[in-house]
CSV table of C-alpha atoms and ligand atoms in Angstrom, one decimal:
chain,number,residue,atom,x,y,z
A,748,MET,CA,-3.9,21.6,-15.9
A,749,ILE,CA,-2.1,23.5,-19.0
A,750,ASP,CA,-4.8,26.3,-18.8
A,751,ALA,CA,-4.5,26.8,-14.9
A,752,VAL,CA,-0.4,26.8,-15.3
A,753,ARG,CA,-0.7,29.4,-17.0
A,754,GLN,CA,-3.4,31.5,-15.1
A,755,LEU,CA,-1.2,31.2,-13.2
A,756,GLN,CA,2.0,32.9,-15.0
A,757,ALA,CA,0.2,36.1,-15.6
A,758,ALA,CA,-0.5,36.2,-11.8
A,759,LEU,CA,3.0,35.6,-11.3
A,760,GLY,CA,4.0,37.5,-14.6
A,761,PRO,CA,6.7,37.5,-16.9
A,762,GLU,CA,9.6,37.1,-14.4
A,763,SER,CA,9.2,35.4,-12.2
A,764,GLY,CA,11.1,32.3,-14.0
A,765,LEU,CA,7.7,29.7,-13.0
A,766,VAL,CA,9.1,26.2,-13.9
A,767,LEU,CA,7.3,23.0,-13.9
A,768,VAL,CA,10.0,21.0,-11.1
A,769,GLY,CA,10.8,17.9,-9.5
A,770,GLY,CA,8.5,14.6,-10.1
A,771,ALA,CA,6.2,16.2,-12.4
A,772,VAL,CA,9.7,16.6,-15.5
A,773,ARG,CA,10.0,13.5,-15.2
A,774,ASP,CA,6.8,11.5,-15.9
A,775,ARG,CA,6.3,13.9,-18.5
A,776,LEU,CA,9.2,12.6,-19.8
A,777,LEU,CA,8.2,9.0,-18.8
A,778,ALA,CA,4.4,10.1,-20.3
A,779,ARG,CA,3.8,8.8,-16.9
A,780,GLY,CA,0.7,11.1,-15.1
A,781,GLY,CA,-1.7,11.5,-12.1
A,782,GLY,CA,1.5,12.8,-9.8
A,783,ASP,CA,0.7,16.6,-9.4
A,784,TRP,CA,2.3,19.3,-10.7
A,785,ASP,CA,5.2,21.0,-8.3
A,786,LEU,CA,6.3,24.2,-9.6
A,787,ALA,CA,8.9,26.5,-8.1
A,788,SER,CA,9.9,30.1,-9.0
A,789,ALA,CA,12.5,32.4,-8.3
A,790,LEU,CA,9.8,35.4,-6.3
A,791,LEU,CA,9.6,35.2,-2.9
A,792,PRO,CA,6.7,33.6,-0.9
A,793,GLU,CA,5.2,36.5,-0.1
A,794,VAL,CA,5.4,38.5,-3.5
A,795,VAL,CA,3.6,34.9,-5.0
A,796,THR,CA,1.0,35.6,-2.6
A,797,THR,CA,0.4,38.9,-3.2
A,798,ARG,CA,0.9,38.3,-7.0
A,799,ALA,CA,-1.9,35.2,-7.2
A,800,GLN,CA,-4.4,36.7,-5.0
A,801,GLU,CA,-4.5,39.7,-6.8
A,802,ALA,CA,-5.4,37.6,-9.2
A,803,GLY,CA,-8.4,36.5,-7.6
A,804,LEU,CA,-6.8,32.8,-7.1
A,805,LYS,CA,-7.0,31.6,-3.8
A,806,VAL,CA,-3.6,30.8,-1.8
A,807,PHE,CA,-2.3,28.4,1.2
A,808,PRO,CA,0.3,29.4,3.6
A,809,THR,CA,0.9,25.5,3.3
A,810,GLY,CA,4.8,25.4,4.0
A,811,ILE,CA,6.9,28.7,4.2
A,812,GLN,CA,10.0,27.8,6.1
A,813,HIS,CA,10.4,25.8,3.3
A,814,GLY,CA,9.5,28.5,0.8
A,815,THR,CA,6.3,27.0,-0.5
A,816,VAL,CA,2.9,28.7,-1.0
A,817,THR,CA,-0.4,26.5,-2.1
A,818,VAL,CA,-2.0,28.1,-5.1
A,819,LEU,CA,-6.0,26.9,-6.0
A,820,ALA,CA,-6.0,27.3,-10.1
A,821,GLY,CA,-8.9,25.8,-12.0
A,822,GLY,CA,-9.9,23.3,-9.1
A,823,HIS,CA,-6.1,22.0,-8.4
A,824,PRO,CA,-4.0,22.8,-5.8
A,825,PHE,CA,-0.8,24.1,-6.8
A,826,GLU,CA,3.0,24.4,-4.5
A,827,ILE,CA,4.7,26.8,-5.7
A,828,THR,CA,8.4,26.3,-4.0
A,829,THR,CA,11.2,29.9,-3.7
A,830,PHE,CA,13.9,27.8,-5.3
A,831,ARG,CA,15.7,27.3,-2.1
A,832,GLY,CA,19.7,26.1,-1.7
A,833,ASP,CA,19.2,23.9,1.6
A,834,GLY,CA,21.7,24.7,5.0
A,835,ASP,CA,23.4,22.7,6.8
A,836,TYR,CA,22.0,18.8,8.2
A,837,LEU,CA,22.4,18.4,11.8
A,838,ASP,CA,19.6,15.2,12.3
A,839,GLY,CA,19.7,13.2,9.0
A,840,ARG,CA,16.3,14.5,8.9
A,841,HIS,CA,16.0,18.8,8.0
A,842,PRO,CA,18.0,21.7,7.0
A,843,VAL,CA,19.4,24.0,9.6
A,844,SER,CA,18.3,26.2,7.4
A,845,VAL,CA,16.4,26.8,4.1
A,846,ARG,CA,17.8,30.2,1.2
A,847,LEU,CA,15.4,31.6,-0.6
A,848,GLY,CA,16.1,33.2,-3.8
A,849,VAL,CA,19.0,31.3,-5.4
A,850,ALA,CA,19.5,30.6,-8.6
A,851,LEU,CA,17.3,27.3,-10.1
A,852,GLU,CA,20.4,25.5,-10.5
A,853,GLU,CA,21.2,26.2,-7.1
A,854,ASP,CA,17.6,24.8,-5.5
A,855,LEU,CA,18.1,21.9,-8.3
A,856,ALA,CA,21.1,20.5,-6.7
A,857,ARG,CA,19.6,20.1,-3.6
A,858,ARG,CA,16.7,17.9,-5.6
A,859,ASP,CA,17.3,13.7,-4.4
A,860,PHE,CA,18.6,12.1,-8.4
A,861,THR,CA,18.9,12.9,-11.3
A,862,ILE,CA,15.8,12.4,-12.8
A,863,ASN,CA,13.9,13.9,-10.3
A,864,ALA,CA,16.6,16.8,-10.3
A,865,MET,CA,15.1,18.6,-14.2
A,866,ALA,CA,13.6,21.6,-14.4
A,867,LEU,CA,10.8,23.3,-17.4
A,868,PRO,CA,9.8,26.2,-18.0
A,869,VAL,CA,6.2,26.6,-18.1
A,870,GLU,CA,6.2,29.0,-21.2
A,871,ALA,CA,7.5,25.8,-22.9
A,872,LEU,CA,5.0,22.8,-22.0
A,873,GLU,CA,3.1,23.5,-25.1
A,874,THR,CA,5.8,23.8,-27.4
A,875,SER,CA,6.5,21.0,-29.8
A,876,ASP,CA,10.6,21.2,-28.7
A,877,TRP,CA,9.8,21.4,-25.1
A,878,ARG,CA,12.2,18.5,-23.5
A,879,ASP,CA,14.8,20.7,-25.9
A,880,HIS,CA,13.9,23.2,-22.7
A,881,ILE,CA,14.4,21.1,-20.4
A,882,LEU,CA,17.1,22.1,-17.5
A,883,ASP,CA,18.6,19.6,-16.8
A,884,PRO,CA,21.9,19.8,-15.1
A,885,PHE,CA,23.1,16.0,-13.4
A,886,GLY,CA,21.8,13.8,-16.5
A,887,GLY,CA,18.7,13.8,-15.1
A,888,ARG,CA,17.1,12.3,-19.2
A,889,ARG,CA,20.1,10.5,-19.4
A,890,ASP,CA,19.4,8.0,-16.4
A,891,LEU,CA,15.9,8.0,-17.8
A,892,GLU,CA,16.7,7.0,-20.5
A,893,ALA,CA,19.3,3.9,-18.7
A,894,ARG,CA,15.9,3.3,-16.2
A,895,CYS,CA,18.3,4.6,-13.7
A,896,VAL,CA,17.9,5.9,-10.5
A,897,ARG,CA,21.2,7.5,-9.1
A,898,ALA,CA,21.7,10.6,-6.7
A,899,VAL,CA,22.7,13.8,-7.3
A,900,GLY,CA,26.0,14.6,-5.8
A,901,ASP,CA,28.2,12.5,-3.3
A,902,PRO,CA,25.9,9.2,-2.3
A,903,LEU,CA,27.5,9.4,0.8
A,904,LYS,CA,27.1,12.9,1.7
A,905,ARG,CA,23.3,12.8,0.4
A,906,PHE,CA,21.8,10.2,2.5
A,907,ALA,CA,23.8,11.6,5.5
A,908,GLU,CA,21.7,15.3,4.7
A,909,ASP,CA,18.3,13.1,4.9
A,910,GLY,CA,18.2,9.0,5.8
A,911,LEU,CA,14.7,8.9,3.9
A,912,ARG,CA,16.1,9.2,0.6
A,913,PRO,CA,17.5,5.9,1.0
A,914,LEU,CA,14.2,4.2,1.0
A,915,ARG,CA,13.3,6.7,-1.6
A,916,ALA,CA,15.8,4.9,-4.0
A,917,CYS,CA,14.7,2.0,-3.5
A,918,ARG,CA,11.2,3.0,-4.3
A,919,PHE,CA,11.4,4.7,-7.5
A,920,ALA,CA,13.3,1.5,-8.3
A,921,ALA,CA,10.0,-0.1,-8.2
A,922,GLN,CA,7.8,2.6,-9.1
A,923,LEU,CA,9.4,3.0,-12.3
A,924,ASP,CA,11.2,-0.3,-12.4
A,925,PHE,CA,14.7,1.3,-13.0
A,926,THR,CA,17.7,0.1,-11.7
A,927,VAL,CA,19.5,1.9,-9.0
A,928,GLU,CA,23.4,2.9,-10.2
A,929,ALA,CA,26.2,1.3,-8.0
A,930,ALA,CA,27.7,3.9,-6.3
A,931,THR,CA,24.4,5.3,-4.7
A,932,LEU,CA,23.6,1.9,-4.0
A,933,ALA,CA,26.3,1.3,-2.3
A,934,ALA,CA,26.4,4.1,-0.3
A,935,ILE,CA,22.9,3.3,1.4
A,936,PRO,CA,24.7,0.4,3.9
A,937,GLU,CA,26.8,3.0,4.7
A,938,ARG,CA,24.3,5.6,6.4
A,939,LEU,CA,21.5,3.1,7.2
A,940,GLU,CA,22.4,4.9,11.3
A,941,VAL,CA,21.2,8.2,9.6
A,942,ALA,CA,18.3,6.3,7.9
A,943,ARG,CA,17.0,5.2,11.2
A,944,LYS,CA,16.3,7.8,12.2
A,945,VAL,CA,13.8,9.8,10.3
A,946,ALA,CA,10.6,10.0,11.2
A,947,VAL,CA,7.9,6.7,10.7
A,948,GLU,CA,4.6,8.1,8.8
A,949,ARG,CA,7.5,9.7,6.3
A,950,VAL,CA,9.0,5.8,6.1
A,951,PHE,CA,5.4,4.3,6.2
A,952,VAL,CA,4.7,6.7,3.0
A,953,GLU,CA,7.4,5.5,1.1
A,954,LEU,CA,6.9,1.6,1.9
A,955,THR,CA,3.5,2.0,0.8
A,956,LYS,CA,4.5,4.1,-2.5
A,957,LEU,CA,7.3,0.6,-3.2
A,958,LEU,CA,5.2,-2.4,-2.4
A,959,THR,CA,2.2,-0.9,-4.1
A,960,GLY,CA,5.1,-0.4,-8.2
A,961,PRO,CA,4.4,-2.0,-10.5
A,962,ALA,CA,8.0,-3.5,-9.7
A,963,ALA,CA,7.9,-3.9,-5.8
A,964,ASP,CA,9.4,-7.1,-5.5
A,965,ARG,CA,13.0,-5.1,-7.2
A,966,GLY,CA,12.1,-2.5,-4.7
A,967,LEU,CA,11.7,-5.6,-1.2
A,968,GLU,CA,14.6,-7.1,-3.1
A,969,LEU,CA,16.9,-3.9,-3.1
A,970,LEU,CA,15.5,-3.2,1.3
A,971,GLU,CA,16.7,-6.4,1.6
A,972,ARG,CA,20.9,-6.7,-0.1
A,973,SER,CA,21.0,-2.5,1.0
A,974,GLY,CA,20.7,-3.0,5.1
A,975,LEU,CA,17.5,-1.2,5.2
A,976,LEU,CA,14.5,-4.3,5.4
A,977,GLY,CA,16.3,-5.1,9.0
A,978,LEU,CA,15.6,-1.9,9.5
A,979,TRP,CA,12.1,-1.0,9.3
A,980,LEU,CA,10.8,-4.6,8.6
A,981,PRO,CA,12.9,-6.4,10.8
A,982,GLU,CA,10.1,-8.7,11.6
A,983,LEU,CA,10.6,-10.2,7.7
A,984,LEU,CA,14.7,-11.1,8.4
A,985,PRO,CA,13.7,-14.7,9.2
A,986,MET,CA,11.7,-15.5,5.8
A,987,VAL,CA,14.9,-15.1,3.6
A,988,GLY,CA,16.3,-18.8,3.5
A,989,LEU,CA,13.7,-20.5,4.4
A,990,GLY,CA,13.1,-23.5,3.0
A,991,GLN,CA,9.7,-24.2,2.7
A,992,GLY,CA,8.9,-28.2,1.8
A,993,MET,CA,7.5,-29.8,-1.2
A,994,HIS,CA,4.6,-27.2,-2.1
A,995,HIS,CA,6.2,-24.7,-2.7
A,996,ARG,CA,9.6,-23.7,-5.1
A,997,LEU,CA,10.7,-20.7,-3.3
A,998,ASP,CA,11.7,-20.2,0.5
A,999,ALA,CA,9.2,-17.8,2.4
A,1000,TRP,CA,11.3,-14.9,1.5
A,1001,GLY,CA,10.6,-15.2,-1.8
A,1002,HIS,CA,7.3,-16.6,-2.0
A,1003,THR,CA,6.2,-13.2,0.0
A,1004,ARG,CA,8.0,-11.2,-2.4
A,1005,ALA,CA,5.9,-13.7,-5.5
A,1006,THR,CA,2.5,-12.6,-3.8
A,1007,VAL,CA,3.2,-9.0,-3.3
A,1008,MET,CA,2.8,-9.2,-7.3
A,1009,ALA,CA,0.7,-11.7,-8.1
A,1010,VAL,CA,-2.3,-9.8,-5.6
A,1011,PRO,CA,-3.9,-6.9,-6.7
A,1012,PRO,CA,-2.1,-3.6,-6.1
A,1013,GLY,CA,-4.1,-1.5,-4.3
A,1014,ALA,CA,-2.2,-1.2,-1.0
A,1015,PRO,CA,-4.5,-2.8,1.6
A,1016,PHE,CA,-3.3,-5.8,-1.0
A,1017,ARG,CA,-0.2,-6.1,-0.6
A,1018,TRP,CA,1.2,-4.8,3.1
A,1019,ALA,CA,-1.0,-8.0,4.1
A,1020,ALA,CA,0.6,-9.8,1.0
A,1021,LEU,CA,3.9,-8.7,2.7
A,1022,LEU,CA,2.9,-10.1,6.3
A,1023,HIS,CA,0.8,-12.7,5.8
A,1024,ASP,CA,3.4,-15.5,5.7
A,1025,THR,CA,5.6,-13.5,9.1
A,1026,GLY,CA,4.5,-16.3,11.1
A,1027,LYS,CA,6.2,-19.1,9.2
A,1028,PRO,CA,9.1,-18.3,10.6
A,1029,GLY,CA,8.5,-18.8,14.1
A,1030,THR,CA,5.6,-22.0,13.3
A,1031,ARG,CA,7.7,-24.1,11.2
A,1032,SER,CA,7.6,-28.1,12.5
A,1033,GLU,CA,9.5,-31.2,10.4
A,1034,ASP,CA,7.4,-34.8,10.8
A,1035,GLU,CA,8.7,-37.6,10.7
A,1036,ALA,CA,8.5,-37.9,7.2
A,1037,GLY,CA,10.4,-34.6,6.8
A,1038,ASN,CA,7.5,-32.7,6.0
A,1039,LEU,CA,7.5,-29.5,7.0
A,1040,HIS,CA,4.3,-27.6,8.5
A,1041,PHE,CA,3.8,-24.3,9.6
A,1042,TYR,CA,0.4,-24.8,12.0
A,1043,GLY,CA,-1.1,-21.9,13.1
A,1044,HIS,CA,1.0,-19.9,11.7
A,1045,GLU,CA,-1.6,-17.4,10.4
A,1046,ALA,CA,-2.6,-16.5,13.7
A,1047,ASP,CA,0.6,-15.4,14.6
A,1048,SER,CA,1.9,-14.1,11.1
A,1049,LEU,CA,-1.9,-11.6,12.4
A,1050,LEU,CA,0.3,-10.6,15.7
A,1051,ILE,CA,3.0,-9.7,14.3
A,1052,ALA,CA,1.6,-7.7,11.2
A,1053,GLN,CA,-0.1,-5.2,13.5
A,1054,ALA,CA,2.6,-5.0,15.8
A,1055,LEU,CA,4.4,-3.6,12.9
A,1056,LEU,CA,1.8,-1.0,11.3
A,1057,GLN,CA,0.7,-0.3,14.8
A,1058,ARG,CA,4.9,1.4,14.8
A,1059,LEU,CA,4.9,2.9,11.9
A,1060,ARG,CA,1.6,4.3,12.2
A,1061,ALA,CA,-0.3,2.7,9.0
A,1062,SER,CA,-4.4,4.1,10.2
A,1063,ARG,CA,-6.9,2.0,11.7
A,1064,ALA,CA,-8.7,1.6,8.1
A,1065,LEU,CA,-5.8,-0.2,6.3
A,1066,MET,CA,-4.4,-2.2,9.9
A,1067,GLY,CA,-8.9,-3.6,9.5
A,1068,GLU,CA,-8.3,-4.3,5.2
A,1069,VAL,CA,-4.0,-5.9,5.8
A,1070,ALA,CA,-5.6,-7.8,9.5
A,1071,ALA,CA,-8.9,-9.9,7.3
A,1072,PHE,CA,-6.4,-10.6,4.5
A,1073,ILE,CA,-4.2,-12.3,6.3
A,1074,ARG,CA,-6.5,-14.1,8.7
A,1075,HIS,CA,-8.3,-15.5,6.4
A,1076,HIS,CA,-5.3,-16.6,4.1
A,1077,GLY,CA,-5.2,-20.1,5.3
A,1078,ILE,CA,-8.8,-21.1,4.4
A,1079,HIS,CA,-8.7,-23.7,1.5
A,1080,PRO,CA,-12.3,-25.0,0.2
A,1081,SER,CA,-12.1,-28.1,-1.8
A,1082,PRO,CA,-14.8,-29.1,-3.6
A,1083,ASP,CA,-16.0,-31.8,-0.7
A,1084,TRP,CA,-16.6,-29.1,1.4
A,1085,SER,CA,-20.6,-28.9,1.8
A,1086,ASP,CA,-22.9,-26.5,1.2
A,1087,GLY,CA,-22.9,-25.1,5.0
A,1088,ALA,CA,-19.1,-25.3,5.3
A,1089,CYS,CA,-18.7,-22.7,2.1
A,1090,ARG,CA,-21.8,-20.9,3.7
A,1091,ARG,CA,-19.6,-21.0,6.8
A,1092,LEU,CA,-16.7,-19.6,5.5
A,1093,LEU,CA,-19.2,-16.2,3.3
A,1094,ARG,CA,-20.4,-15.5,6.8
A,1095,ARG,CA,-16.8,-15.2,8.2
A,1096,LEU,CA,-15.7,-12.8,5.8
A,1097,GLU,CA,-18.6,-11.1,6.1
A,1098,GLU,CA,-19.0,-10.5,9.9
A,1099,ASP,CA,-14.7,-8.9,8.8
A,1100,ARG,CA,-16.0,-7.0,5.9
A,1101,LEU,CA,-13.7,-8.4,3.3
A,1102,PRO,CA,-15.8,-8.3,0.1
A,1103,LEU,CA,-14.9,-12.1,-1.6
A,1104,GLU,CA,-13.8,-10.9,-4.6
A,1105,HIS,CA,-11.0,-9.4,-2.6
A,1106,TRP,CA,-10.5,-13.1,-0.8
A,1107,GLY,CA,-10.8,-14.6,-4.5
A,1108,ALA,CA,-8.0,-12.5,-5.5
A,1109,PHE,CA,-6.0,-12.6,-2.8
A,1110,ARG,CA,-6.0,-16.9,-2.5
A,1111,LEU,CA,-5.4,-15.9,-6.2
A,1112,GLY,CA,-2.1,-14.4,-6.0
A,1113,ASP,CA,-0.7,-16.6,-3.1
A,1114,GLN,CA,-1.4,-20.1,-4.8
A,1115,ARG,CA,0.2,-18.5,-7.8
A,1116,ALA,CA,3.5,-17.4,-5.9
A,1117,LYS,CA,4.4,-21.0,-4.7
A,1118,GLY,CA,6.4,-20.5,-7.6
A,1119,TRP,CA,5.0,-23.9,-9.9
A,1120,GLY,CA,4.1,-21.6,-13.3
A,1121,ASP,CA,2.0,-19.3,-13.6
A,1122,ASP,CA,-1.8,-21.3,-13.5
A,1123,ALA,CA,-1.5,-24.4,-12.4
A,1124,CYS,CA,-4.6,-23.7,-10.3
A,1125,LEU,CA,-6.5,-22.0,-12.3
A,1126,PRO,CA,-9.8,-24.1,-13.2
A,1127,GLN,CA,-9.5,-25.4,-9.5
A,1128,HIS,CA,-10.0,-21.6,-7.9
A,1129,GLN,CA,-12.8,-20.4,-10.5
A,1130,ALA,CA,-14.7,-24.0,-10.0
A,1131,LEU,CA,-14.4,-22.8,-6.1
A,1132,MET,CA,-15.0,-18.8,-6.7
A,1133,GLU,CA,-18.3,-19.4,-9.0
A,1134,ARG,CA,-19.8,-22.0,-6.1
A,1135,LEU,CA,-18.6,-19.2,-3.7
A,1136,HIS,CA,-20.4,-16.9,-5.6
A,1137,CYS,CA,-23.5,-18.8,-6.6
A,1138,LEU,CA,-23.7,-19.4,-3.1
A,1139,ALA,CA,-23.7,-15.6,-1.6
A,1140,GLU,CA,-25.9,-14.6,-4.9
A,1141,ALA,CA,-29.3,-17.0,-2.9
A,1142,VAL,CA,-28.4,-14.4,0.1
A,1143,PRO,CA,-28.3,-17.1,2.8
A,1144,PRO,CA,-29.1,-15.9,6.4
A,1145,LEU,CA,-25.8,-15.1,8.3
A,1146,ASN,CA,-26.3,-12.8,10.6
A,1147,ALA,CA,-29.3,-12.3,13.4
A,1148,LYS,CA,-30.3,-9.0,11.8
A,1149,ALA,CA,-31.5,-11.9,7.9
A,1150,LEU,CA,-33.6,-14.0,10.5
A,1151,ALA,CA,-37.0,-15.0,9.4
A,1152,LEU,CA,-38.8,-14.1,13.2
A,1153,ASP,CA,-36.5,-11.0,15.3
A,1154,GLY,CA,-35.3,-10.7,18.4
A,1155,ARG,CA,-39.1,-9.3,19.5
A,1156,ALA,CA,-40.9,-12.4,17.5
A,1157,LEU,CA,-39.3,-14.5,19.3
A,1158,MET,CA,-40.0,-14.0,23.4
A,1159,LYS,CA,-43.2,-13.4,21.8
A,1160,LEU,CA,-42.8,-17.3,20.8
A,1161,LEU,CA,-41.1,-18.3,23.6
A,1162,GLY,CA,-43.1,-16.3,25.9
A,1163,ARG,CA,-39.9,-14.9,27.9
A,1164,PRO,CA,-38.4,-11.4,29.0
A,1165,GLY,CA,-34.6,-11.4,26.5
A,1166,GLY,CA,-31.8,-12.4,28.1
A,1167,PRO,CA,-28.2,-13.7,26.7
A,1168,TRP,CA,-30.5,-16.8,25.5
A,1169,LEU,CA,-31.8,-14.5,23.1
A,1170,GLY,CA,-28.3,-14.6,21.1
A,1171,GLU,CA,-27.9,-17.8,21.8
A,1172,LEU,CA,-30.6,-18.7,19.7
A,1173,GLN,CA,-29.9,-17.1,17.6
A,1174,ALA,CA,-26.7,-18.4,16.7
A,1175,HIS,CA,-27.8,-22.0,16.9
A,1176,LEU,CA,-30.6,-20.6,13.9
A,1177,LEU,CA,-27.6,-19.2,12.0
A,1178,GLU,CA,-25.5,-22.7,12.7
A,1179,ARG,CA,-28.9,-25.4,11.6
A,1180,LEU,CA,-29.3,-22.1,8.2
A,1181,LEU,CA,-26.1,-22.9,7.2
A,1182,GLU,CA,-27.3,-25.9,6.0
A,1183,GLU,CA,-31.0,-25.9,4.8
A,1184,PRO,CA,-30.8,-21.4,4.7
A,1185,GLU,CA,-34.6,-22.0,2.6
A,1186,ARG,CA,-35.2,-22.5,5.9
A,1187,ASN,CA,-35.4,-19.0,6.7
A,1188,THR,CA,-39.1,-18.4,6.8
A,1189,PRO,CA,-41.5,-17.4,9.9
A,1190,GLU,CA,-43.2,-21.4,9.2
A,1191,GLY,CA,-39.4,-22.9,8.6
A,1192,LEU,CA,-38.3,-21.2,11.9
A,1193,GLU,CA,-40.6,-22.1,15.2
A,1194,ALA,CA,-39.9,-25.7,15.1
A,1195,TRP,CA,-36.4,-25.2,16.0
A,1196,VAL,CA,-37.4,-22.4,18.3
A,1197,ARG,CA,-39.2,-25.6,20.0
A,1198,ALA,CA,-37.4,-28.4,20.2
A,1199,TRP,CA,-34.4,-25.7,21.2
A,1200,SER,CA,-36.4,-24.9,23.9
A,1201,ALA,CA,-37.8,-28.1,25.2
A,1202,LYS,CA,-33.5,-29.5,25.0
A,1203,PRO,CA,-33.1,-29.4,29.0
B,2619,ATP,P1,5.7,11.4,-6.9
B,2619,ATP,O1,5.8,11.1,-8.1
B,2619,ATP,O2,5.7,9.9,-5.7
B,2619,ATP,O3,5.0,12.7,-6.1
B,2619,ATP,P2,8.0,12.9,-6.9
B,2619,ATP,O4,8.8,13.2,-7.1
B,2619,ATP,O5,7.1,14.0,-7.2
B,2619,ATP,O6,6.6,11.4,-6.6
B,2619,ATP,P3,7.7,13.9,-4.3
B,2619,ATP,O7,7.9,13.1,-2.8
B,2619,ATP,O8,6.7,14.5,-3.8
B,2619,ATP,O9,8.6,12.7,-5.1
B,2619,ATP,O10,8.7,14.9,-4.1
B,2619,ATP,C1,9.0,16.6,-4.6
B,2619,ATP,C2,10.2,16.4,-5.4
B,2619,ATP,O11,10.9,17.3,-4.1
B,2619,ATP,C3,11.1,15.1,-6.1
B,2619,ATP,O12,10.7,14.7,-7.3
B,2619,ATP,C4,12.4,15.7,-5.4
B,2619,ATP,O13,12.9,16.7,-6.9
B,2619,ATP,C5,12.1,16.6,-4.3
B,2619,ATP,N1,12.0,15.8,-2.9
B,2619,ATP,C6,11.5,15.3,-2.3
B,2619,ATP,N2,11.8,14.2,-1.1
B,2619,ATP,C7,12.8,14.6,-0.9
B,2619,ATP,C8,14.2,14.3,-0.4
B,2619,ATP,N3,14.1,13.2,0.4
B,2619,ATP,N4,15.3,14.9,-1.0
B,2619,ATP,C9,15.5,15.4,-1.9
B,2619,ATP,N5,14.9,16.1,-2.6
B,2619,ATP,C10,13.5,15.2,-2.4
B,2620,MG,MG1,5.3,14.9,-6.0
């Protein structure tokens, strides 16, 4: 990365004022890798383009109207944005104009949070005292040390300009395990009307980053307390304070947040954890003994999750994975289940393309999040997974393709042309094979085929 930045600097010349800016400086101070490196320069985008091209680098005009071009150096794409000031924001989403060629301080002043409003001249990148070269007009380093997200300037004004910023505040708190500074947090409920106008695609990106962060539970709590949850995820509100009876120590919302934290950090896991019990408020019932039940809540959760993810324009792939987790989260095989019943579960997971490993990890997270001390459920869960793995390793026939007699062989055996009967027969054979998978040989199946066709 550093070599590529050197190459860029050589191409743009010493007066380019090239700096590393925003999240990249923040992450460098936190010794946190991974993110992209955004650069800023005093040069106008046309000049950046010409000089980079003259040095033989590929340039893409990815955001010319905001002063951004992307330059490929050392195999990495670098966004280089001209120092810019934002004009007025009239729609709560975008500035009506941008002014290019302003001083770096003004560029930093338009950025959202102090921890994101620092710049590091690229010539200082490799010095031992690079920290001392950071331009930090708003106290970003102080706030990084205090682990706090604070708006640059007046949060009420900054949240009126761009309604995504309140959500970004919660997202950074979740991603970095930070708190949100009091005035910044207090400004969020005052600006919900602006937040409402933000494009759902931007919201979805930030929500996903929040959910996959190491302190996602804090991010979710901030969303709830600040009113943002009701704005974008109103389906979750009825879970707040919803008691769940004696098997749970937490209310449904507390359990949801705990589940998000207890499942692996990938987006499908986290979205599924967030939504897996949304059907509970609508299915809650109490029996005569005073026990609470949520019969069929999985199906309701599924419907709610699908509508919600569709509204947020989530990808089909993500929706499919989330649906599979939710659909199968209420299955709790006990030791007295037959092998056949366990294989039936394997078949359901396979039909939904949910790897057994993922199902198990989600189930464990859900169990742990009931609030009874972390590991009470662990031995039972491990025994169950071992059993399911053993059964899966023997590769039982779970779909028609795995039958020892294919469609053609079955037609030949019964001397009948194809038709709906074939699918029925295959389903019948697969069902019987759940109990006796070792009978999946041509001879083993033949007796069953004949018995089936002899039935009136
Ligand atoms: P990540 O590690 O998730 O990429 P980031 O801080 O780099 O975090 P980006 O969305 O890539 O976030 O934005 C890059 C920089 O642009 C931010 O650090 C911030 O300085 C500025 N920025 C981004 N979005 C906004 C916004 N809505 N309002 C003001 N400044 C913003
Ligand atoms: Mg970034």
